[in-house]
Amino acid sequence: MRQHDERDLRTALREEADRHRPDRQAMLDRIAHGRAAYARRPIDRLFALVRPAAAALAVAVVLVLAVAGVRLSNREPDVDDTPVAAPSAVPATTPAPATTNAPRPTTPAATATDPKPPRTTIGTPSSPSVTTPSSSAPQTDRDGYLSSTGKIDPNTSDGWTQDSVVLKSTRKVTALDVTVEVALTPGVVETGRWSTVSNDLLAISSSRTSKMLVFRFTLRPGKTLAAGEYTFAAQFNHTVGKHSPAEDSYEAKITGEGKDAKVSGTFMPHQ
């Protein structure tokens, strides 16, 4: 019985569906009518677009006012916001150092070091205890192409002396004999001798007499020297204050290109 009722219901529904036909023209008319109504209300469309932005702006304004209210409520009363000017810095005045009219101390004379000649033959220059050396004026002599100068070395002290002979020749030298004589005052002892002429060209010796310490510089046989300037030095110790350069002397005999020349002199201190 129940199955028969269900078949009748399905049959009735199918027949009803077959009788129903949608009115297409009515539907198109309703769509056209809606579009026309929407076109006549542009202000409604503008409100539809602006409404979300206005809502967001309103929310932001509410939040700003709320935050400002909290800050105002938390602000401490009676606070002076006027900035306080920092006190101006007053530079401390440094007093100028006191000056005196006391004389400046005299710088002591530099201690002389051992003479360092270009070449040394026999002996080593001494290292005396040095005081301020005496200044001396060169003693000069000339004979034609040859000239000479007798000098007291600047390192000379009260207890040590270097007598230097400087020869200048404008000719080639083929023979040379230079002698330096030092007076045997108290304490005179040889400490060295040297020359700017190389050792392979020059023979150097020393000897003593009853009154003199003699230094001799001789050009070796067959050797020659070019025209120029050459130095010959004699060094010795002596008792402090007991030796005067004026008591020493030198003599030089030279042959230059076949012509002899002779010069001599002393080592007088400058007055």
Short mmCIF file of C-alpha atoms in Angstrom, two decimals:
data_model
loop_
_atom_site.label_atom_id
_atom_site.label_comp_id
_atom_site.label_asym_id
_atom_site.label_seq_id
_atom_site.Cartn_x
_atom_site.Cartn_y
_atom_site.Cartn_z
CA MET A 1 0.00 0.00 0.00
CA ARG A 2 2.78 2.30 0.94
CA GLN A 3 4.70 1.66 -2.25
CA HIS A 4 1.60 2.48 -4.29
CA ASP A 5 1.28 5.91 -2.59
CA GLU A 6 4.92 6.80 -3.31
CA ARG A 7 4.46 6.01 -7.01
CA ASP A 8 1.40 8.20 -7.13
CA LEU A 9 3.30 11.07 -5.50
CA ARG A 10 6.21 10.85 -7.94
CA THR A 11 3.82 10.74 -10.83
CA ALA A 12 1.97 13.81 -9.60
CA LEU A 13 5.20 15.76 -9.12
CA ARG A 14 6.47 14.90 -12.56
CA GLU A 15 3.23 15.98 -14.16
CA GLU A 16 3.31 19.25 -12.25
CA ALA A 17 6.89 19.89 -13.35
CA ASP A 18 5.97 19.25 -16.94
CA ARG A 19 3.16 21.77 -16.77
CA HIS A 20 5.50 24.48 -15.26
CA ARG A 21 7.34 26.64 -17.81
CA PRO A 22 9.45 29.74 -16.66
CA ASP A 23 8.45 33.07 -18.10
CA ARG A 24 11.70 34.21 -19.69
CA GLN A 25 10.40 37.57 -20.83
CA ALA A 26 9.15 38.41 -17.34
CA MET A 27 12.58 37.70 -15.95
CA LEU A 28 14.30 39.97 -18.48
CA ASP A 29 11.85 42.75 -17.71
CA ARG A 30 12.62 42.51 -14.00
CA ILE A 31 16.43 42.75 -14.68
CA ALA A 32 16.02 45.81 -16.92
CA HIS A 33 13.81 47.48 -14.36
CA GLY A 34 16.44 46.96 -11.65
CA ARG A 35 19.26 48.39 -13.77
CA ALA A 36 17.24 51.53 -14.55
CA ALA A 37 16.50 52.10 -10.89
CA TYR A 38 20.19 51.68 -9.99
CA ALA A 39 21.28 54.17 -12.68
CA ARG A 40 18.92 56.80 -11.27
CA ARG A 41 20.68 56.67 -7.80
CA PRO A 42 24.44 57.59 -8.26
CA ILE A 43 24.60 59.13 -4.82
CA ASP A 44 23.71 55.74 -3.37
CA ARG A 45 26.71 54.20 -5.16
CA LEU A 46 29.06 56.96 -3.82
CA PHE A 47 27.82 56.32 -0.30
CA ALA A 48 28.41 52.64 -0.82
CA LEU A 49 32.06 53.31 -1.72
CA VAL A 50 32.78 55.94 0.97
CA ARG A 51 31.03 54.19 3.81
CA PRO A 52 33.94 51.74 4.65
CA ALA A 53 36.59 54.54 4.59
CA ALA A 54 34.46 56.77 6.81
CA ALA A 55 34.06 53.95 9.28
CA ALA A 56 37.82 53.37 9.42
CA LEU A 57 38.50 57.11 9.91
CA ALA A 58 36.02 57.27 12.73
CA VAL A 59 37.73 54.37 14.48
CA ALA A 60 41.16 56.06 14.12
CA VAL A 61 39.85 59.34 15.56
CA VAL A 62 38.39 57.50 18.53
CA LEU A 63 41.72 55.78 19.21
CA VAL A 64 43.69 59.05 19.01
CA LEU A 65 41.34 60.78 21.40
CA ALA A 66 41.54 57.87 23.79
CA VAL A 67 45.37 57.89 23.83
CA ALA A 68 45.48 61.68 24.30
CA GLY A 69 43.08 61.40 27.19
CA VAL A 70 45.24 58.78 28.89
CA ARG A 71 48.37 60.93 28.55
CA LEU A 72 46.59 64.00 29.92
CA SER A 73 45.29 62.03 32.85
CA ASN A 74 48.77 60.69 33.66
CA ARG A 75 50.56 64.05 33.44
CA GLU A 76 51.90 65.31 36.72
CA PRO A 77 50.39 68.64 37.77
CA ASP A 78 52.33 71.81 38.52
CA VAL A 79 55.37 70.90 36.44
CA ASP A 80 57.22 73.85 34.97
CA ASP A 81 58.16 73.04 31.38
CA THR A 82 60.27 76.17 30.93
CA PRO A 83 63.82 75.04 30.02
CA VAL A 84 66.44 76.07 32.54
CA ALA A 85 69.45 77.73 31.01
CA ALA A 86 72.73 76.01 31.88
CA PRO A 87 75.13 78.18 33.86
CA SER A 88 77.78 79.69 31.64
CA ALA A 89 81.15 78.04 32.01
CA VAL A 90 83.79 80.34 33.40
CA PRO A 91 87.24 79.26 32.22
CA ALA A 92 89.72 78.84 34.98
CA THR A 93 92.53 81.30 34.76
CA THR A 94 95.93 79.69 34.85
CA PRO A 95 98.43 81.98 36.52
CA ALA A 96 101.44 82.76 34.39
CA PRO A 97 104.62 81.10 35.66
CA ALA A 98 106.83 83.35 37.64
CA THR A 99 109.91 84.53 35.79
CA THR A 100 113.22 85.35 37.26
CA ASN A 101 116.16 87.31 36.02
CA ALA A 102 118.59 84.60 36.99
CA PRO A 103 121.21 84.05 34.27
CA ARG A 104 120.92 80.91 32.21
CA PRO A 105 123.49 78.27 33.09
CA THR A 106 126.37 77.93 30.71
CA THR A 107 126.27 74.72 28.73
CA PRO A 108 129.38 72.71 29.54
CA ALA A 109 131.73 71.99 26.73
CA ALA A 110 131.06 68.70 24.98
CA THR A 111 133.39 65.91 26.00
CA ALA A 112 135.75 65.19 23.18
CA THR A 113 135.86 61.68 21.89
CA ASP A 114 138.83 59.82 20.58
CA PRO A 115 139.98 61.24 17.25
CA LYS A 116 138.95 58.95 14.41
CA PRO A 117 141.48 59.54 11.63
CA PRO A 118 140.87 58.10 8.17
CA ARG A 119 143.87 55.77 8.58
CA THR A 120 146.10 54.70 11.49
CA THR A 121 149.55 53.20 11.16
CA ILE A 122 151.15 52.65 14.55
CA GLY A 123 149.47 53.01 17.92
CA THR A 124 145.92 54.01 18.84
CA PRO A 125 144.76 57.59 19.61
CA SER A 126 144.44 58.08 23.32
CA SER A 127 141.23 58.93 25.19
CA PRO A 128 142.29 61.62 27.67
CA SER A 129 140.12 63.28 30.25
CA VAL A 130 139.08 66.31 28.26
CA THR A 131 138.55 69.90 29.33
CA THR A 132 137.64 72.81 27.09
CA PRO A 133 140.20 72.77 24.27
CA SER A 134 142.30 75.83 23.58
CA SER A 135 141.55 77.53 20.31
CA SER A 136 144.44 77.99 17.94
CA ALA A 137 145.20 80.00 14.86
CA PRO A 138 146.53 78.01 11.89
CA GLN A 139 150.21 78.62 11.14
CA THR A 140 150.72 78.71 7.36
CA ASP A 141 153.69 78.68 4.97
CA ARG A 142 154.07 78.59 1.17
CA ASP A 143 156.73 77.67 -1.35
CA GLY A 144 155.63 77.88 -4.99
CA TYR A 145 153.15 75.11 -5.73
CA LEU A 146 153.23 73.90 -2.09
CA SER A 147 151.47 75.42 0.94
CA SER A 148 151.12 74.18 4.52
CA THR A 149 149.05 74.86 7.65
CA GLY A 150 149.82 73.87 11.25
CA LYS A 151 146.65 73.21 13.29
CA ILE A 152 145.75 72.21 16.82
CA ASP A 153 142.95 69.62 16.68
CA PRO A 154 139.65 70.84 18.25
CA ASN A 155 139.63 67.78 20.56
CA THR A 156 142.86 68.87 22.19
CA SER A 157 142.63 69.14 25.99
CA ASP A 158 144.84 70.21 28.90
CA GLY A 159 146.34 66.72 29.06
CA TRP A 160 146.22 65.55 25.42
CA THR A 161 147.16 67.17 22.11
CA GLN A 162 146.99 66.47 18.38
CA ASP A 163 149.26 68.49 16.12
CA SER A 164 148.04 68.39 12.50
CA VAL A 165 149.93 69.44 9.35
CA VAL A 166 147.86 70.05 6.20
CA LEU A 167 149.76 70.16 2.89
CA LYS A 168 148.34 71.38 -0.41
CA SER A 169 150.16 70.70 -3.68
CA THR A 170 149.12 71.81 -7.15
CA ARG A 171 151.55 69.31 -8.68
CA LYS A 172 151.84 65.54 -8.71
CA VAL A 173 154.04 64.51 -5.76
CA THR A 174 156.87 62.04 -6.38
CA ALA A 175 158.75 62.47 -3.08
CA LEU A 176 157.57 63.56 0.38
CA ASP A 177 159.10 63.81 3.84
CA VAL A 178 157.11 65.41 6.70
CA THR A 179 158.49 65.75 10.23
CA VAL A 180 156.58 66.83 13.37
CA GLU A 181 158.66 67.59 16.48
CA VAL A 182 156.99 67.68 19.91
CA ALA A 183 158.84 69.21 22.82
CA LEU A 184 159.48 66.73 25.64
CA THR A 185 157.69 68.64 28.35
CA PRO A 186 156.68 66.73 31.54
CA GLY A 187 154.55 63.66 30.84
CA VAL A 188 154.83 63.63 27.03
CA VAL A 189 153.99 60.14 25.73
CA GLU A 190 153.04 59.21 22.16
CA THR A 191 149.44 57.99 21.73
CA GLY A 192 149.10 57.71 17.95
CA ARG A 193 149.80 59.06 14.47
CA TRP A 194 147.85 58.96 11.23
CA SER A 195 147.52 60.45 7.74
CA THR A 196 144.97 60.76 4.97
CA VAL A 197 147.54 59.12 2.68
CA SER A 198 146.93 55.37 2.51
CA ASN A 199 149.26 53.04 4.40
CA ASP A 200 150.51 51.32 1.25
CA LEU A 201 151.91 54.64 0.01
CA LEU A 202 153.26 56.08 3.26
CA ALA A 203 155.73 54.95 5.93
CA ILE A 204 155.21 56.41 9.42
CA SER A 205 157.63 56.21 12.34
CA SER A 206 158.45 57.94 15.64
CA SER A 207 161.59 58.43 17.72
CA ARG A 208 162.85 60.38 20.71
CA THR A 209 165.82 62.66 21.19
CA SER A 210 166.94 64.36 24.35
CA LYS A 211 164.50 67.21 23.75
CA MET A 212 161.94 66.07 21.16
CA LEU A 213 159.42 63.38 20.31
CA VAL A 214 159.77 63.10 16.52
CA PHE A 215 157.03 61.86 14.14
CA ARG A 216 158.06 61.16 10.52
CA PHE A 217 155.88 60.58 7.43
CA THR A 218 157.72 59.44 4.25
CA LEU A 219 156.37 58.58 0.78
CA ARG A 220 157.46 55.07 -0.10
CA PRO A 221 159.96 54.75 -2.99
CA GLY A 222 158.32 54.57 -6.40
CA LYS A 223 154.94 55.81 -5.07
CA THR A 224 153.26 59.06 -6.12
CA LEU A 225 150.47 61.30 -4.88
CA ALA A 226 148.06 63.20 -7.07
CA ALA A 227 147.85 66.97 -6.68
CA GLY A 228 145.59 67.75 -3.75
CA GLU A 229 145.35 68.19 0.02
CA TYR A 230 146.74 65.76 2.62
CA THR A 231 146.82 65.69 6.44
CA PHE A 232 149.51 64.33 8.78
CA ALA A 233 148.74 64.10 12.53
CA ALA A 234 150.80 63.47 15.70
CA GLN A 235 149.04 62.62 19.01
CA PHE A 236 150.44 62.56 22.54
CA ASN A 237 149.63 62.84 26.25
CA HIS A 238 151.33 65.30 28.56
CA THR A 239 151.11 66.61 32.10
CA VAL A 240 148.11 68.90 32.51
CA GLY A 241 149.07 72.52 32.00
CA LYS A 242 152.72 71.67 31.25
CA HIS A 243 152.74 71.75 27.43
CA SER A 244 152.42 74.66 25.01
CA PRO A 245 151.77 74.13 21.26
CA ALA A 246 154.24 76.92 20.58
CA GLU A 247 157.04 74.52 21.55
CA ASP A 248 156.16 72.11 18.70
CA SER A 249 157.06 72.52 15.01
CA TYR A 250 156.88 70.82 11.62
CA GLU A 251 158.83 70.70 8.36
CA ALA A 252 157.89 69.25 4.94
CA LYS A 253 160.09 68.58 1.92
CA ILE A 254 158.34 67.66 -1.33
CA THR A 255 159.24 67.02 -4.93
CA GLY A 256 156.49 67.80 -7.39
CA GLU A 257 157.02 66.94 -11.05
CA GLY A 258 160.78 67.41 -10.72
CA LYS A 259 160.64 70.61 -8.67
CA ASP A 260 161.49 70.67 -4.95
CA ALA A 261 159.59 72.69 -2.36
CA LYS A 262 159.98 73.14 1.38
CA VAL A 263 157.65 74.53 4.04
CA SER A 264 157.72 74.69 7.85
CA GLY A 265 155.88 76.21 10.77
CA THR A 266 154.61 75.89 14.34
CA PHE A 267 151.32 75.28 16.13
CA MET A 268 150.88 78.55 17.92
CA PRO A 269 147.67 78.88 19.97
CA HIS A 270 145.36 81.76 19.15
CA GLN A 271 145.82 84.71 21.51
#
